[in-house]
PDB file of C-alpha atoms in Angstrom:
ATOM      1  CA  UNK A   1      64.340  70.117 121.385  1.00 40.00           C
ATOM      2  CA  UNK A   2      61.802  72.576 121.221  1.00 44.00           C
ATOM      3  CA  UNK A   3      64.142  75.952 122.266  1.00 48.00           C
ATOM      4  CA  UNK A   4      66.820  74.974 120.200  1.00 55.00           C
ATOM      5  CA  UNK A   5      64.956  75.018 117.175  1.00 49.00           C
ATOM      6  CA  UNK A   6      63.673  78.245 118.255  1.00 54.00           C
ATOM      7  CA  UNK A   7      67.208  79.812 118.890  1.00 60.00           C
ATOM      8  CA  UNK A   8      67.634  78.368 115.093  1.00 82.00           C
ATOM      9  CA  UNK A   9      64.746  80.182 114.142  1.00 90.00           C
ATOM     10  CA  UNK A  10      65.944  83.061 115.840  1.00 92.00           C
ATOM     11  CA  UNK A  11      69.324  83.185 113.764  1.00 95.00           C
ATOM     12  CA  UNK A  12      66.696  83.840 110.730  1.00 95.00           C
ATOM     13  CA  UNK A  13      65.988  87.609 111.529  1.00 97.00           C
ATOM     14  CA  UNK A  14      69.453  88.337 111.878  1.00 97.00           C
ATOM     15  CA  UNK A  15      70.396  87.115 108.765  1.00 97.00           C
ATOM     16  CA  UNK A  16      67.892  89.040 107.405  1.00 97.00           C
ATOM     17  CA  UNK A  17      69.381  92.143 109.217  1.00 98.00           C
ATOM     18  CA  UNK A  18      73.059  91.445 108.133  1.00 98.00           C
ATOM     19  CA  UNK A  19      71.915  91.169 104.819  1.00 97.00           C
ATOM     20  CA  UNK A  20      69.963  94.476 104.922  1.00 97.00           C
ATOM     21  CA  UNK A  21      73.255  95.563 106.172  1.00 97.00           C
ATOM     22  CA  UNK A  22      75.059  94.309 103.555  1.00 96.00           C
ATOM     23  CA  UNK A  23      73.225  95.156 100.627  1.00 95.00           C
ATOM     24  CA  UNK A  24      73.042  99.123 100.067  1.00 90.00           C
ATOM     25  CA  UNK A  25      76.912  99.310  99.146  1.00 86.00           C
ATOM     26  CA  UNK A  26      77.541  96.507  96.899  1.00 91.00           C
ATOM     27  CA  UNK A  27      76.695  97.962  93.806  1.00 89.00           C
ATOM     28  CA  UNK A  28      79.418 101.477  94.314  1.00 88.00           C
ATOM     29  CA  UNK A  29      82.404 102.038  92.091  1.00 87.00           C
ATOM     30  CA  UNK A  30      85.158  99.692  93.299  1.00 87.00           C
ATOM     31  CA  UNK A  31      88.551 100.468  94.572  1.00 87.00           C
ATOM     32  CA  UNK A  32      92.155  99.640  92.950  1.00 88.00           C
ATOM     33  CA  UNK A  33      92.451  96.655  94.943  1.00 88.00           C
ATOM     34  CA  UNK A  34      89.036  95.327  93.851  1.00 88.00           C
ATOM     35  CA  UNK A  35      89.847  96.588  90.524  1.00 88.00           C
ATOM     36  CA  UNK A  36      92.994  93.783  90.929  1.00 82.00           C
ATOM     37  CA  UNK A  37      90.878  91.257  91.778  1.00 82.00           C
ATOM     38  CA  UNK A  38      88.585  91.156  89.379  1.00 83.00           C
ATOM     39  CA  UNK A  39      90.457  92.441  86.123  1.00 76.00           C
ATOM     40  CA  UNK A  40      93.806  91.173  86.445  1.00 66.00           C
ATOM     41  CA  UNK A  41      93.068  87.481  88.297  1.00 62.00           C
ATOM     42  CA  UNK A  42      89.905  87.184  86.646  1.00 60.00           C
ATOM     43  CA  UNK A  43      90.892  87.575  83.206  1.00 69.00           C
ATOM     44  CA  UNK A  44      93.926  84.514  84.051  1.00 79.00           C
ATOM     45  CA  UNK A  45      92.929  81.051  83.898  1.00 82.00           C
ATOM     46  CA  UNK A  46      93.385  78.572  86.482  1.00 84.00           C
ATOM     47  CA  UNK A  47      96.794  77.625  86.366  1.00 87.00           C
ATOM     48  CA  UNK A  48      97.598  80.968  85.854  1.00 84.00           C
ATOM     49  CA  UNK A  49      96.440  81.980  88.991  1.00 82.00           C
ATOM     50  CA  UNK A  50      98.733  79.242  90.570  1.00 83.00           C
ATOM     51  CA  UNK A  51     101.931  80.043  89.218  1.00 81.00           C
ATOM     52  CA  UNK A  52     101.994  83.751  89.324  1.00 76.00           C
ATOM     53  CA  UNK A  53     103.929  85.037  92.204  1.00 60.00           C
ATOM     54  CA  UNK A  54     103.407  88.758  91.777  1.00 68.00           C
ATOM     55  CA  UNK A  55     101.175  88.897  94.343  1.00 74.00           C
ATOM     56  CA  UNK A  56     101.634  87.853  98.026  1.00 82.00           C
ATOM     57  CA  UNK A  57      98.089  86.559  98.685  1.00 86.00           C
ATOM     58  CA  UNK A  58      97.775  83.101  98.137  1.00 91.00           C
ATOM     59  CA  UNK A  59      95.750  81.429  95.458  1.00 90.00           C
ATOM     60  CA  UNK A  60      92.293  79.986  97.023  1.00 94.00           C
ATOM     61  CA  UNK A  61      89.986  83.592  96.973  1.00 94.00           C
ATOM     62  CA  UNK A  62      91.208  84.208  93.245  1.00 91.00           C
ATOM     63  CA  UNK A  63      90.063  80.670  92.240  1.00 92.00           C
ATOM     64  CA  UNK A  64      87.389  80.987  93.921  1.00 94.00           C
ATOM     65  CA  UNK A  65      86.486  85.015  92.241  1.00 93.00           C
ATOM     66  CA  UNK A  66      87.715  83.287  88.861  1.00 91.00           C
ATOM     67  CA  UNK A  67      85.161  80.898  88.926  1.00 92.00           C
ATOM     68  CA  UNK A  68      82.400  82.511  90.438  1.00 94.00           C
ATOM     69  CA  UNK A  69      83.075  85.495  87.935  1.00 92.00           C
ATOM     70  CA  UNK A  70      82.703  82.026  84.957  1.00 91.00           C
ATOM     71  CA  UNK A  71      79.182  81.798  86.307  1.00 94.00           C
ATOM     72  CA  UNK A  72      77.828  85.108  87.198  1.00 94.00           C
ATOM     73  CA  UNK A  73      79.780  87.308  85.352  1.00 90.00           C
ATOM     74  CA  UNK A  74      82.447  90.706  86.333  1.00 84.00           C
ATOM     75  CA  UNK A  75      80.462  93.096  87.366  1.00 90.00           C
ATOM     76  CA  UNK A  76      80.941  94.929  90.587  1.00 91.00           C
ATOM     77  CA  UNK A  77      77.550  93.142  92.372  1.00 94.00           C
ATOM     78  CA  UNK A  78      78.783  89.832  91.116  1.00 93.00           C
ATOM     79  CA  UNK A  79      82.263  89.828  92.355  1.00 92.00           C
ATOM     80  CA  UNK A  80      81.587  91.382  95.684  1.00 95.00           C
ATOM     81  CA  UNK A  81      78.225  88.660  96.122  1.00 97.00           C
ATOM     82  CA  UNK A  82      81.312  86.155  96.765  1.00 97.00           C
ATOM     83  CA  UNK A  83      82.280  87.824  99.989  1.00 97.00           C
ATOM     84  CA  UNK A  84      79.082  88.901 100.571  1.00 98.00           C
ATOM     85  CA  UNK A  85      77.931  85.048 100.394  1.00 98.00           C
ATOM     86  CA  UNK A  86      81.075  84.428 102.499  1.00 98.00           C
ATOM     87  CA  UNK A  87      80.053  87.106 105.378  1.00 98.00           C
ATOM     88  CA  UNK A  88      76.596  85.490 105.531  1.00 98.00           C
ATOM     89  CA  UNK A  89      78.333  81.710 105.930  1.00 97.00           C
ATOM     90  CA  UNK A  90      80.812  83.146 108.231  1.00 98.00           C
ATOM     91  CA  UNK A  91      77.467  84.572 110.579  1.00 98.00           C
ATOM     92  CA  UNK A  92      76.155  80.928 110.671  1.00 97.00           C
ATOM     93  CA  UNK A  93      79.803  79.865 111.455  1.00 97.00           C
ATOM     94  CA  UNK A  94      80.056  81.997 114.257  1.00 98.00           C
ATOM     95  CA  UNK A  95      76.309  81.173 115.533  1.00 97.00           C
ATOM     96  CA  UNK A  96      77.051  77.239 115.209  1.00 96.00           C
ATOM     97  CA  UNK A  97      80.964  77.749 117.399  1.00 97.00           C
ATOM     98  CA  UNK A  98      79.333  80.310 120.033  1.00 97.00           C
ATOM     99  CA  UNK A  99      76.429  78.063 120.589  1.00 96.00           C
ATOM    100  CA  UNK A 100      78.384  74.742 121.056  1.00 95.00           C
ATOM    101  CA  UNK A 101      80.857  76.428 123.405  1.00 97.00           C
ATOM    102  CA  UNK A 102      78.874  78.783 125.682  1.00 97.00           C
ATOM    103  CA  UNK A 103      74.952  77.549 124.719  1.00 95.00           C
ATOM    104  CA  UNK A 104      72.276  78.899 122.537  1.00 93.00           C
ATOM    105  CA  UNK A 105      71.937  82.569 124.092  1.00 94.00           C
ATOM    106  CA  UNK A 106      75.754  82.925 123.389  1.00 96.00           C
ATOM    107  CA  UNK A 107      75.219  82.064 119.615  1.00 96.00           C
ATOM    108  CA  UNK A 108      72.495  84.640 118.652  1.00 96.00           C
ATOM    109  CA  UNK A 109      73.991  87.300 120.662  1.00 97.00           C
ATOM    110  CA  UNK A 110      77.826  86.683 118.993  1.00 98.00           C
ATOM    111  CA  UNK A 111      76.129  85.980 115.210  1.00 98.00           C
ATOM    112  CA  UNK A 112      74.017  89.629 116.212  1.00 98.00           C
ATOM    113  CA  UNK A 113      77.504  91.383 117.375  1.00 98.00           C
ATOM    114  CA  UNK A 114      78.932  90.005 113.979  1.00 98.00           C
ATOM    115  CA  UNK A 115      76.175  90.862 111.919  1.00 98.00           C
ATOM    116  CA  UNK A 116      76.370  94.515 113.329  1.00 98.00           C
ATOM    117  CA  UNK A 117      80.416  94.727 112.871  1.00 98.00           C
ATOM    118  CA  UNK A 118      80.648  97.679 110.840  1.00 97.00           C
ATOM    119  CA  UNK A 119      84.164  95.863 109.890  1.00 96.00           C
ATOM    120  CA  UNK A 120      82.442  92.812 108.677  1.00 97.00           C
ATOM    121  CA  UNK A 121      80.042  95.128 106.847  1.00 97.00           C
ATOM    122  CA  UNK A 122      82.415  96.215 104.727  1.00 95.00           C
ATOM    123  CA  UNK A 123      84.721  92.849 104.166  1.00 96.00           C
ATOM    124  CA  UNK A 124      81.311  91.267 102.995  1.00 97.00           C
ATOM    125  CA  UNK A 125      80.966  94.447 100.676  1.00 95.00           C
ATOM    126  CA  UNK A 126      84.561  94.126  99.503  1.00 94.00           C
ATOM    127  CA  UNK A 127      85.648  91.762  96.174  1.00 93.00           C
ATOM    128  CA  UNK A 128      88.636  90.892  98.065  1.00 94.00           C
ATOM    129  CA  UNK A 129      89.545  88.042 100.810  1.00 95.00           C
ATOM    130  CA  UNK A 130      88.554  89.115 104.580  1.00 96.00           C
ATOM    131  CA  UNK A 131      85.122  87.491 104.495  1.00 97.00           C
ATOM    132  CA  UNK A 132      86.544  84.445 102.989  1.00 98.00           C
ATOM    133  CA  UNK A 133      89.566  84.200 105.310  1.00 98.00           C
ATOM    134  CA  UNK A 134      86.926  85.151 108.584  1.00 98.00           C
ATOM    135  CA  UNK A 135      85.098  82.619 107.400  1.00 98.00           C
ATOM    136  CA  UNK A 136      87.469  79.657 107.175  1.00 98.00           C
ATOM    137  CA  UNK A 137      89.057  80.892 110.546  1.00 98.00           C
ATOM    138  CA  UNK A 138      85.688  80.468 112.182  1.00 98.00           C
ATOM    139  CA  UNK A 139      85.488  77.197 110.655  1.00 98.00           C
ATOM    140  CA  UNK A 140      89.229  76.293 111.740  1.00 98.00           C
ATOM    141  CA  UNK A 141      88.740  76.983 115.085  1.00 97.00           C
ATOM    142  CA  UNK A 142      84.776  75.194 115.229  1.00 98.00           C
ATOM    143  CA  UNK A 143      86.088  71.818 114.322  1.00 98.00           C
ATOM    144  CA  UNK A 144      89.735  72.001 116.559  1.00 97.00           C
ATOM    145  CA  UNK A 145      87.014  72.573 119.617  1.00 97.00           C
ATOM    146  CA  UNK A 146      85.104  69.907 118.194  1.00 97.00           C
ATOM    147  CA  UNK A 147      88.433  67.862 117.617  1.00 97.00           C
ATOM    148  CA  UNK A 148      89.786  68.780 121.685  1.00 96.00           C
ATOM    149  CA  UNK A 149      86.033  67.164 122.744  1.00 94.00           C
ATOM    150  CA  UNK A 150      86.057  64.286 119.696  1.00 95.00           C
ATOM    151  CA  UNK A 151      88.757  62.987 117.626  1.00 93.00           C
ATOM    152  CA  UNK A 152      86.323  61.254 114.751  1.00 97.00           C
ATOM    153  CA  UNK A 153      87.482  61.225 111.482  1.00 97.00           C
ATOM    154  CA  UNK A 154      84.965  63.805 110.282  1.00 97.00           C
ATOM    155  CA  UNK A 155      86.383  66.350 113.034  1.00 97.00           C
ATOM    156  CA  UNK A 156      89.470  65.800 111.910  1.00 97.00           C
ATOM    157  CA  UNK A 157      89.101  66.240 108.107  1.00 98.00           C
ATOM    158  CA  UNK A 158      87.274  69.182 109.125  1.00 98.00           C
ATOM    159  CA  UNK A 159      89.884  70.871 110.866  1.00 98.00           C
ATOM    160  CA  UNK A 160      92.227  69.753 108.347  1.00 98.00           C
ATOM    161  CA  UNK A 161      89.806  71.159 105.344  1.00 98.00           C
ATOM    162  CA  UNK A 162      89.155  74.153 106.764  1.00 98.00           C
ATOM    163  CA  UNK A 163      92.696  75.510 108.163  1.00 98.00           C
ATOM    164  CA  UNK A 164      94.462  74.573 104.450  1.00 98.00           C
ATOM    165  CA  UNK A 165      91.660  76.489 103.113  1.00 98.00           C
ATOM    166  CA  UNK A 166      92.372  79.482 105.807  1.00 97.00           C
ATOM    167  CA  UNK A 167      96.044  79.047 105.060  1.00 97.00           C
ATOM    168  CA  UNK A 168      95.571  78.978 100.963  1.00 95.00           C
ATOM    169  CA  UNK A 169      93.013  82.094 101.453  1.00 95.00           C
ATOM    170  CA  UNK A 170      95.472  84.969 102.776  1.00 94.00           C
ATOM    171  CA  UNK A 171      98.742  85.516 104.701  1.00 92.00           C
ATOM    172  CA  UNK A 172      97.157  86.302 108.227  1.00 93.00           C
ATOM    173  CA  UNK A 173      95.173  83.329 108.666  1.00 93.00           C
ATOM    174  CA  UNK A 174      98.434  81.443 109.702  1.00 92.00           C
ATOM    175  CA  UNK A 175      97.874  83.702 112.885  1.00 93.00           C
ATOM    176  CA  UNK A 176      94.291  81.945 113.578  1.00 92.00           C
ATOM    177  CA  UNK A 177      97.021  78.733 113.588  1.00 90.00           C
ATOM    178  CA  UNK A 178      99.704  80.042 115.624  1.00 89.00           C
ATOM    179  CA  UNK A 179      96.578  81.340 118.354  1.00 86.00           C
TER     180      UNK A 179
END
């Protein structure tokens, strides 16, 4: 009981590292596709969002952006602290999968590897969808291994929950399903 707590403890520094990662760029001018994001979908109310088919994403990350951008306002920090709050979840993801797959070791090293991704760097710095799609992916595949090794209700709903939210989060994650 004693080391895994510890290996938990240890997952504390390096989310204190990914966020000093994280933080130094969120505040820059954003780009046309955040500019998208955050003027055009968060300006259109919820059922808005649903029915308009001009864009090829699906709706989740824009409800999501809509109604985080309702509490904490439009500006460039608090759009992108979505996906930055996203990368950070999808760390612990990855830590929780590694760990119940290949052990404790396995878990810091692959949340560490993440947290250094200069890729997820810049999704979790981005006021679009990656970090939210990575995140749901991780979270797809953590509860089918869970599912393959226990088929309880709660696995199950999880697995369910968590792929329809990959799915209704961007075009690619159906690719997490086909794999």
């Amino acid at each position: 009981l004693k080391t895994k707590a510890l290996g938990h403890l240890w997952l504390w520094p390096i989310l204190v590292l990914a966020l000093f990662l994280r933080l130094p760029r969120i505040n820059q001018s954003l780009w046309i596709d955040e500019v998208y994001s955050i003027s055009m979908r968060g300006s259109m109310s919820f059922v808005e969002i649903i029915t308009t088919t001009t864009d090829p994403h699906p709706p989740l990350y824009y409800l999501a952006l809509h109604a985080w951008m309702l509490l904490f306002g439009d500006s460039p920090v608090a759009a992108r602290s979505l996906s930055l709050l996203f990368g950070m979840a999808s760390i612990v993801a990855v830590y929780i999968l590694a760990h119940e797959l290949y052990g404790q070791q396995t878990g810091l090293i692959t949340a560490l590897l993440i947290s250094l991704s200069v890729f997820h760097i810049q999704y979790s710095q981005t006021a679009r969808m990656y970090s939210m799609l990575f995140f749901f992916g991780v979270l797809s595949i953590l509860f089918y291994t869970r599912c393959l090794q226990d088929h309880s209700f709660e696995n199950r709903l999880g697995y369910a929950i968590a792929t329809m939210a990959m799915l209704l989060t961007h075009p690619y994650g159906s690719l997490v399903l086909l794999g």
